[in-house]
């Protein structure tokens, strides 16, 4: 009987606290690997912010009179940003649910906030024919705030 | 008091399967190659372990195309997430020393 009890104890080895801690550490490490990969979403948000900011800078520097380079430059810049964002998007190999939610919330918040900024800029005549061009740039700087917050939140995840 | 080891999942006792499930637990979806590279196993080893996990209903395999290339995406099922959460809770209890045999003084 003693032998049978001994055999049973050997057949069911117990996990030590040390081994359990090691397994928990590994689970944390695996989660961190996914979160690091999520940063591609952060780069996509920053890319959209940079393109929009670039468009604002071009419009701020563009002369109001005569031949303007602003239109084609803005179109090229935004098209390049869309292509780059698609390329980054296709390279994403894993994504967490929380990061994906933060990404889409940032994009939706940017669209709503940007619409509000544009409407307010027109309504208050901040964007009017008599106003200086750099007003476009100032509005754009405020409009990209949701994108920057989203990128920061996704980028800071561990 | 019931020993927490009874809540450990036998399927997740295998180190490679534990690594796969731990990685997928943090992701909504992960590409086959991403899991292979991070868990550091060959395609065949990952396929074999994935079959075991899929058969047990822990993992779902999604096949699709990106830029005309076939891609396989993996995700944990609801059952897989529940089993992993229970396994982790048991590990936490063991790590905290709960269920350790009491020594006679």
PDB file of N, CA, C and O in Angstrom, chain A residues 42-89:
ATOM      1  N   UNK A  42      -0.120  52.727 -33.993  1.00  0.00           N
ATOM      2  CA  UNK A  42       0.336  54.037 -33.510  1.00  0.00           C
ATOM      3  C   UNK A  42       1.006  54.797 -34.664  1.00  0.00           C
ATOM      4  O   UNK A  42       0.739  55.977 -34.885  1.00  0.00           O
ATOM      5  N   UNK A  43       1.845  54.089 -35.446  1.00  0.00           N
ATOM      6  CA  UNK A  43       2.510  54.732 -36.592  1.00  0.00           C
ATOM      7  C   UNK A  43       1.504  55.161 -37.653  1.00  0.00           C
ATOM      8  O   UNK A  43       1.681  56.188 -38.308  1.00  0.00           O
ATOM      9  N   UNK A  44       0.452  54.383 -37.819  1.00  0.00           N
ATOM     10  CA  UNK A  44      -0.576  54.750 -38.807  1.00  0.00           C
ATOM     11  C   UNK A  44      -1.255  56.056 -38.400  1.00  0.00           C
ATOM     12  O   UNK A  44      -1.498  56.925 -39.237  1.00  0.00           O
ATOM     13  N   UNK A  45      -1.546  56.197 -37.102  1.00  0.00           N
ATOM     14  CA  UNK A  45      -2.182  57.432 -36.625  1.00  0.00           C
ATOM     15  C   UNK A  45      -1.234  58.618 -36.790  1.00  0.00           C
ATOM     16  O   UNK A  45      -1.638  59.707 -37.211  1.00  0.00           O
ATOM     17  N   UNK A  46       0.040  58.398 -36.467  1.00  0.00           N
ATOM     18  CA  UNK A  46       1.025  59.479 -36.590  1.00  0.00           C
ATOM     19  C   UNK A  46       1.218  59.891 -38.052  1.00  0.00           C
ATOM     20  O   UNK A  46       1.434  61.065 -38.347  1.00  0.00           O
ATOM     21  N   UNK A  47       1.108  58.919 -38.930  1.00  0.00           N
ATOM     22  CA  UNK A  47       1.256  59.194 -40.363  1.00  0.00           C
ATOM     23  C   UNK A  47       0.118  60.085 -40.859  1.00  0.00           C
ATOM     24  O   UNK A  47       0.351  61.060 -41.583  1.00  0.00           O
ATOM     25  N   UNK A  48      -1.101  59.764 -40.449  1.00  0.00           N
ATOM     26  CA  UNK A  48      -2.258  60.580 -40.838  1.00  0.00           C
ATOM     27  C   UNK A  48      -2.099  61.993 -40.261  1.00  0.00           C
ATOM     28  O   UNK A  48      -2.324  62.990 -40.954  1.00  0.00           O
ATOM     29  N   UNK A  49      -1.659  62.065 -38.984  1.00  0.00           N
ATOM     30  CA  UNK A  49      -1.451  63.374 -38.337  1.00  0.00           C
ATOM     31  C   UNK A  49      -0.384  64.169 -39.082  1.00  0.00           C
ATOM     32  O   UNK A  49      -0.564  65.370 -39.334  1.00  0.00           O
ATOM     33  N   UNK A  50       0.715  63.505 -39.458  1.00  0.00           N
ATOM     34  CA  UNK A  50       1.811  64.197 -40.153  1.00  0.00           C
ATOM     35  C   UNK A  50       1.353  64.700 -41.520  1.00  0.00           C
ATOM     36  O   UNK A  50       1.692  65.822 -41.919  1.00  0.00           O
ATOM     37  N   UNK A  51       0.569  63.872 -42.232  1.00  0.00           N
ATOM     38  CA  UNK A  51       0.092  64.278 -43.561  1.00  0.00           C
ATOM     39  C   UNK A  51      -0.845  65.481 -43.455  1.00  0.00           C
ATOM     40  O   UNK A  51      -0.748  66.423 -44.240  1.00  0.00           O
ATOM     41  N   UNK A  52      -1.706  65.433 -42.447  1.00  0.00           N
ATOM     42  CA  UNK A  52      -2.661  66.528 -42.266  1.00  0.00           C
ATOM     43  C   UNK A  52      -1.934  67.809 -41.848  1.00  0.00           C
ATOM     44  O   UNK A  52      -2.233  68.900 -42.334  1.00  0.00           O
ATOM     45  N   UNK A  53      -0.952  67.627 -40.982  1.00  0.00           N
ATOM     46  CA  UNK A  53      -0.146  68.783 -40.547  1.00  0.00           C
ATOM     47  C   UNK A  53       0.631  69.353 -41.731  1.00  0.00           C
ATOM     48  O   UNK A  53       0.719  70.586 -41.900  1.00  0.00           O
ATOM     49  N   UNK A  54       1.186  68.440 -42.545  1.00  0.00           N
ATOM     50  CA  UNK A  54       1.925  68.870 -43.740  1.00  0.00           C
ATOM     51  C   UNK A  54       1.035  69.676 -44.668  1.00  0.00           C
ATOM     52  O   UNK A  54       1.442  70.713 -45.199  1.00  0.00           O
ATOM     53  N   UNK A  55      -0.208  69.205 -44.829  1.00  0.00           N
ATOM     54  CA  UNK A  55      -1.162  69.920 -45.686  1.00  0.00           C
ATOM     55  C   UNK A  55      -1.431  71.321 -45.108  1.00  0.00           C
ATOM     56  O   UNK A  55      -1.500  72.306 -45.857  1.00  0.00           O
ATOM     57  N   UNK A  56      -1.531  71.397 -43.786  1.00  0.00           N
ATOM     58  CA  UNK A  56      -1.756  72.684 -43.119  1.00  0.00           C
ATOM     59  C   UNK A  56      -0.583  73.629 -43.328  1.00  0.00           C
ATOM     60  O   UNK A  56      -0.776  74.831 -43.578  1.00  0.00           O
ATOM     61  N   UNK A  57       0.631  73.096 -43.257  1.00  0.00           N
ATOM     62  CA  UNK A  57       1.834  73.918 -43.443  1.00  0.00           C
ATOM     63  C   UNK A  57       1.879  74.445 -44.882  1.00  0.00           C
ATOM     64  O   UNK A  57       2.150  75.625 -45.114  1.00  0.00           O
ATOM     65  N   UNK A  58       1.594  73.552 -45.845  1.00  0.00           N
ATOM     66  CA  UNK A  58       1.613  73.951 -47.265  1.00  0.00           C
ATOM     67  C   UNK A  58       0.594  75.063 -47.499  1.00  0.00           C
ATOM     68  O   UNK A  58       0.889  76.064 -48.159  1.00  0.00           O
ATOM     69  N   UNK A  59      -0.606  74.906 -46.926  1.00  0.00           N
ATOM     70  CA  UNK A  59      -1.638  75.923 -47.118  1.00  0.00           C
ATOM     71  C   UNK A  59      -1.267  77.227 -46.411  1.00  0.00           C
ATOM     72  O   UNK A  59      -1.582  78.316 -46.884  1.00  0.00           O
ATOM     73  N   UNK A  60      -0.546  77.116 -45.305  1.00  0.00           N
ATOM     74  CA  UNK A  60      -0.119  78.320 -44.579  1.00  0.00           C
ATOM     75  C   UNK A  60       0.934  79.097 -45.361  1.00  0.00           C
ATOM     76  O   UNK A  60       0.987  80.321 -45.296  1.00  0.00           O
ATOM     77  N   UNK A  61       1.780  78.368 -46.077  1.00  0.00           N
ATOM     78  CA  UNK A  61       2.866  79.012 -46.816  1.00  0.00           C
ATOM     79  C   UNK A  61       2.455  79.437 -48.221  1.00  0.00           C
ATOM     80  O   UNK A  61       3.180  80.164 -48.897  1.00  0.00           O
ATOM     81  N   UNK A  62       1.320  78.932 -48.640  1.00  0.00           N
ATOM     82  CA  UNK A  62       0.884  79.186 -50.009  1.00  0.00           C
ATOM     83  C   UNK A  62       0.424  80.638 -50.172  1.00  0.00           C
ATOM     84  O   UNK A  62      -0.343  81.142 -49.349  1.00  0.00           O
ATOM     85  N   UNK A  63       0.899  81.306 -51.239  1.00  0.00           N
ATOM     86  CA  UNK A  63       0.436  82.692 -51.456  1.00  0.00           C
ATOM     87  C   UNK A  63      -1.042  82.713 -51.847  1.00  0.00           C
ATOM     88  O   UNK A  63      -1.510  81.818 -52.544  1.00  0.00           O
ATOM     89  N   UNK A  64      -1.740  83.733 -51.339  1.00  0.00           N
ATOM     90  CA  UNK A  64      -3.167  83.832 -51.645  1.00  0.00           C
ATOM     91  C   UNK A  64      -3.404  84.288 -53.088  1.00  0.00           C
ATOM     92  O   UNK A  64      -4.369  83.913 -53.715  1.00  0.00           O
ATOM     93  N   UNK A  65      -2.466  85.099 -53.579  1.00  0.00           N
ATOM     94  CA  UNK A  65      -2.633  85.640 -54.932  1.00  0.00           C
ATOM     95  C   UNK A  65      -1.774  84.855 -55.917  1.00  0.00           C
ATOM     96  O   UNK A  65      -0.755  84.287 -55.526  1.00  0.00           O
ATOM     97  N   UNK A  66      -2.174  84.878 -57.186  1.00  0.00           N
ATOM     98  CA  UNK A  66      -1.367  84.278 -58.250  1.00  0.00           C
ATOM     99  C   UNK A  66      -1.394  82.762 -58.232  1.00  0.00           C
ATOM    100  O   UNK A  66      -2.270  82.140 -57.645  1.00  0.00           O
ATOM    101  N   UNK A  67      -0.361  82.165 -58.850  1.00  0.00           N
ATOM    102  CA  UNK A  67      -0.315  80.712 -59.036  1.00  0.00           C
ATOM    103  C   UNK A  67       0.028  80.044 -57.704  1.00  0.00           C
ATOM    104  O   UNK A  67       1.023  80.374 -57.082  1.00  0.00           O
ATOM    105  N   UNK A  68      -0.804  79.097 -57.300  1.00  0.00           N
ATOM    106  CA  UNK A  68      -0.575  78.430 -56.023  1.00  0.00           C
ATOM    107  C   UNK A  68      -0.179  76.964 -56.235  1.00  0.00           C
ATOM    108  O   UNK A  68      -0.711  76.287 -57.101  1.00  0.00           O
ATOM    109  N   UNK A  69       0.767  76.529 -55.435  1.00  0.00           N
ATOM    110  CA  UNK A  69       1.228  75.133 -55.518  1.00  0.00           C
ATOM    111  C   UNK A  69       0.494  74.276 -54.471  1.00  0.00           C
ATOM    112  O   UNK A  69       0.686  73.068 -54.403  1.00  0.00           O
ATOM    113  N   UNK A  70      -0.327  74.922 -53.663  1.00  0.00           N
ATOM    114  CA  UNK A  70      -0.917  74.228 -52.505  1.00  0.00           C
ATOM    115  C   UNK A  70      -1.788  73.031 -52.890  1.00  0.00           C
ATOM    116  O   UNK A  70      -1.629  71.942 -52.337  1.00  0.00           O
ATOM    117  N   UNK A  71      -2.673  73.231 -53.857  1.00  0.00           N
ATOM    118  CA  UNK A  71      -3.623  72.169 -54.220  1.00  0.00           C
ATOM    119  C   UNK A  71      -2.941  70.859 -54.584  1.00  0.00           C
ATOM    120  O   UNK A  71      -3.140  69.838 -53.896  1.00  0.00           O
ATOM    121  N   UNK A  72      -2.086  70.856 -55.638  1.00  0.00           N
ATOM    122  CA  UNK A  72      -1.418  69.601 -56.022  1.00  0.00           C
ATOM    123  C   UNK A  72      -0.539  69.035 -54.903  1.00  0.00           C
ATOM    124  O   UNK A  72      -0.504  67.818 -54.697  1.00  0.00           O
ATOM    125  N   UNK A  73       0.126  69.913 -54.159  1.00  0.00           N
ATOM    126  CA  UNK A  73       1.012  69.438 -53.083  1.00  0.00           C
ATOM    127  C   UNK A  73       0.225  68.710 -52.004  1.00  0.00           C
ATOM    128  O   UNK A  73       0.637  67.652 -51.513  1.00  0.00           O
ATOM    129  N   UNK A  74      -0.913  69.262 -51.639  1.00  0.00           N
ATOM    130  CA  UNK A  74      -1.760  68.640 -50.603  1.00  0.00           C
ATOM    131  C   UNK A  74      -2.285  67.284 -51.090  1.00  0.00           C
ATOM    132  O   UNK A  74      -2.272  66.300 -50.349  1.00  0.00           O
ATOM    133  N   UNK A  75      -2.707  67.256 -52.356  1.00  0.00           N
ATOM    134  CA  UNK A  75      -3.231  65.990 -52.913  1.00  0.00           C
ATOM    135  C   UNK A  75      -2.145  64.917 -52.898  1.00  0.00           C
ATOM    136  O   UNK A  75      -2.377  63.773 -52.463  1.00  0.00           O
ATOM    137  N   UNK A  76      -0.926  65.276 -53.342  1.00  0.00           N
ATOM    138  CA  UNK A  76       0.186  64.303 -53.380  1.00  0.00           C
ATOM    139  C   UNK A  76       0.504  63.821 -51.961  1.00  0.00           C
ATOM    140  O   UNK A  76       0.686  62.621 -51.706  1.00  0.00           O
ATOM    141  N   UNK A  77       0.536  64.770 -51.031  1.00  0.00           N
ATOM    142  CA  UNK A  77       0.878  64.440 -49.638  1.00  0.00           C
ATOM    143  C   UNK A  77      -0.152  63.477 -49.018  1.00  0.00           C
ATOM    144  O   UNK A  77       0.209  62.478 -48.397  1.00  0.00           O
ATOM    145  N   UNK A  78      -1.416  63.789 -49.223  1.00  0.00           N
ATOM    146  CA  UNK A  78      -2.463  62.933 -48.635  1.00  0.00           C
ATOM    147  C   UNK A  78      -2.506  61.565 -49.306  1.00  0.00           C
ATOM    148  O   UNK A  78      -2.685  60.542 -48.637  1.00  0.00           O
ATOM    149  N   UNK A  79      -2.284  61.545 -50.640  1.00  0.00           N
ATOM    150  CA  UNK A  79      -2.281  60.255 -51.357  1.00  0.00           C
ATOM    151  C   UNK A  79      -1.117  59.392 -50.853  1.00  0.00           C
ATOM    152  O   UNK A  79      -1.284  58.184 -50.622  1.00  0.00           O
ATOM    153  N   UNK A  80       0.052  60.023 -50.670  1.00  0.00           N
ATOM    154  CA  UNK A  80       1.227  59.274 -50.176  1.00  0.00           C
ATOM    155  C   UNK A  80       0.956  58.724 -48.782  1.00  0.00           C
ATOM    156  O   UNK A  80       1.330  57.586 -48.462  1.00  0.00           O
ATOM    157  N   UNK A  81       0.286  59.537 -47.963  1.00  0.00           N
ATOM    158  CA  UNK A  81      -0.016  59.092 -46.583  1.00  0.00           C
ATOM    159  C   UNK A  81      -0.978  57.917 -46.597  1.00  0.00           C
ATOM    160  O   UNK A  81      -0.804  56.958 -45.835  1.00  0.00           O
ATOM    161  N   UNK A  82      -1.973  57.954 -47.490  1.00  0.00           N
ATOM    162  CA  UNK A  82      -2.940  56.841 -47.573  1.00  0.00           C
ATOM    163  C   UNK A  82      -2.229  55.560 -48.014  1.00  0.00           C
ATOM    164  O   UNK A  82      -2.413  54.495 -47.425  1.00  0.00           O
ATOM    165  N   UNK A  83      -1.360  55.689 -49.029  1.00  0.00           N
ATOM    166  CA  UNK A  83      -0.625  54.506 -49.527  1.00  0.00           C
ATOM    167  C   UNK A  83       0.247  53.938 -48.400  1.00  0.00           C
ATOM    168  O   UNK A  83       0.266  52.724 -48.158  1.00  0.00           O
ATOM    169  N   UNK A  84       0.962  54.832 -47.713  1.00  0.00           N
ATOM    170  CA  UNK A  84       1.848  54.374 -46.629  1.00  0.00           C
ATOM    171  C   UNK A  84       1.050  53.715 -45.506  1.00  0.00           C
ATOM    172  O   UNK A  84       1.464  52.685 -44.957  1.00  0.00           O
ATOM    173  N   UNK A  85      -0.114  54.279 -45.183  1.00  0.00           N
ATOM    174  CA  UNK A  85      -0.945  53.705 -44.108  1.00  0.00           C
ATOM    175  C   UNK A  85      -1.447  52.315 -44.512  1.00  0.00           C
ATOM    176  O   UNK A  85      -1.475  51.395 -43.686  1.00  0.00           O
ATOM    177  N   UNK A  86      -1.804  52.161 -45.795  1.00  0.00           N
ATOM    178  CA  UNK A  86      -2.265  50.841 -46.275  1.00  0.00           C
ATOM    179  C   UNK A  86      -1.114  49.832 -46.198  1.00  0.00           C
ATOM    180  O   UNK A  86      -1.297  48.691 -45.765  1.00  0.00           O
ATOM    181  N   UNK A  87       0.094  50.268 -46.600  1.00  0.00           N
ATOM    182  CA  UNK A  87       1.266  49.363 -46.550  1.00  0.00           C
ATOM    183  C   UNK A  87       1.531  48.923 -45.107  1.00  0.00           C
ATOM    184  O   UNK A  87       1.739  47.739 -44.832  1.00  0.00           O
ATOM    185  N   UNK A  88       1.473  49.876 -44.173  1.00  0.00           N
ATOM    186  CA  UNK A  88       1.687  49.520 -42.753  1.00  0.00           C
ATOM    187  C   UNK A  88       0.572  48.577 -42.299  1.00  0.00           C
ATOM    188  O   UNK A  88       0.820  47.576 -41.632  1.00  0.00           O
ATOM    189  N   UNK A  89      -0.660  48.895 -42.707  1.00  0.00           N
ATOM    190  CA  UNK A  89      -1.809  48.067 -42.311  1.00  0.00           C
ATOM    191  C   UNK A  89      -1.661  46.626 -42.777  1.00  0.00           C
ATOM    192  O   UNK A  89      -1.974  45.689 -42.039  1.00  0.00           O
TER     193      UNK A  89
END
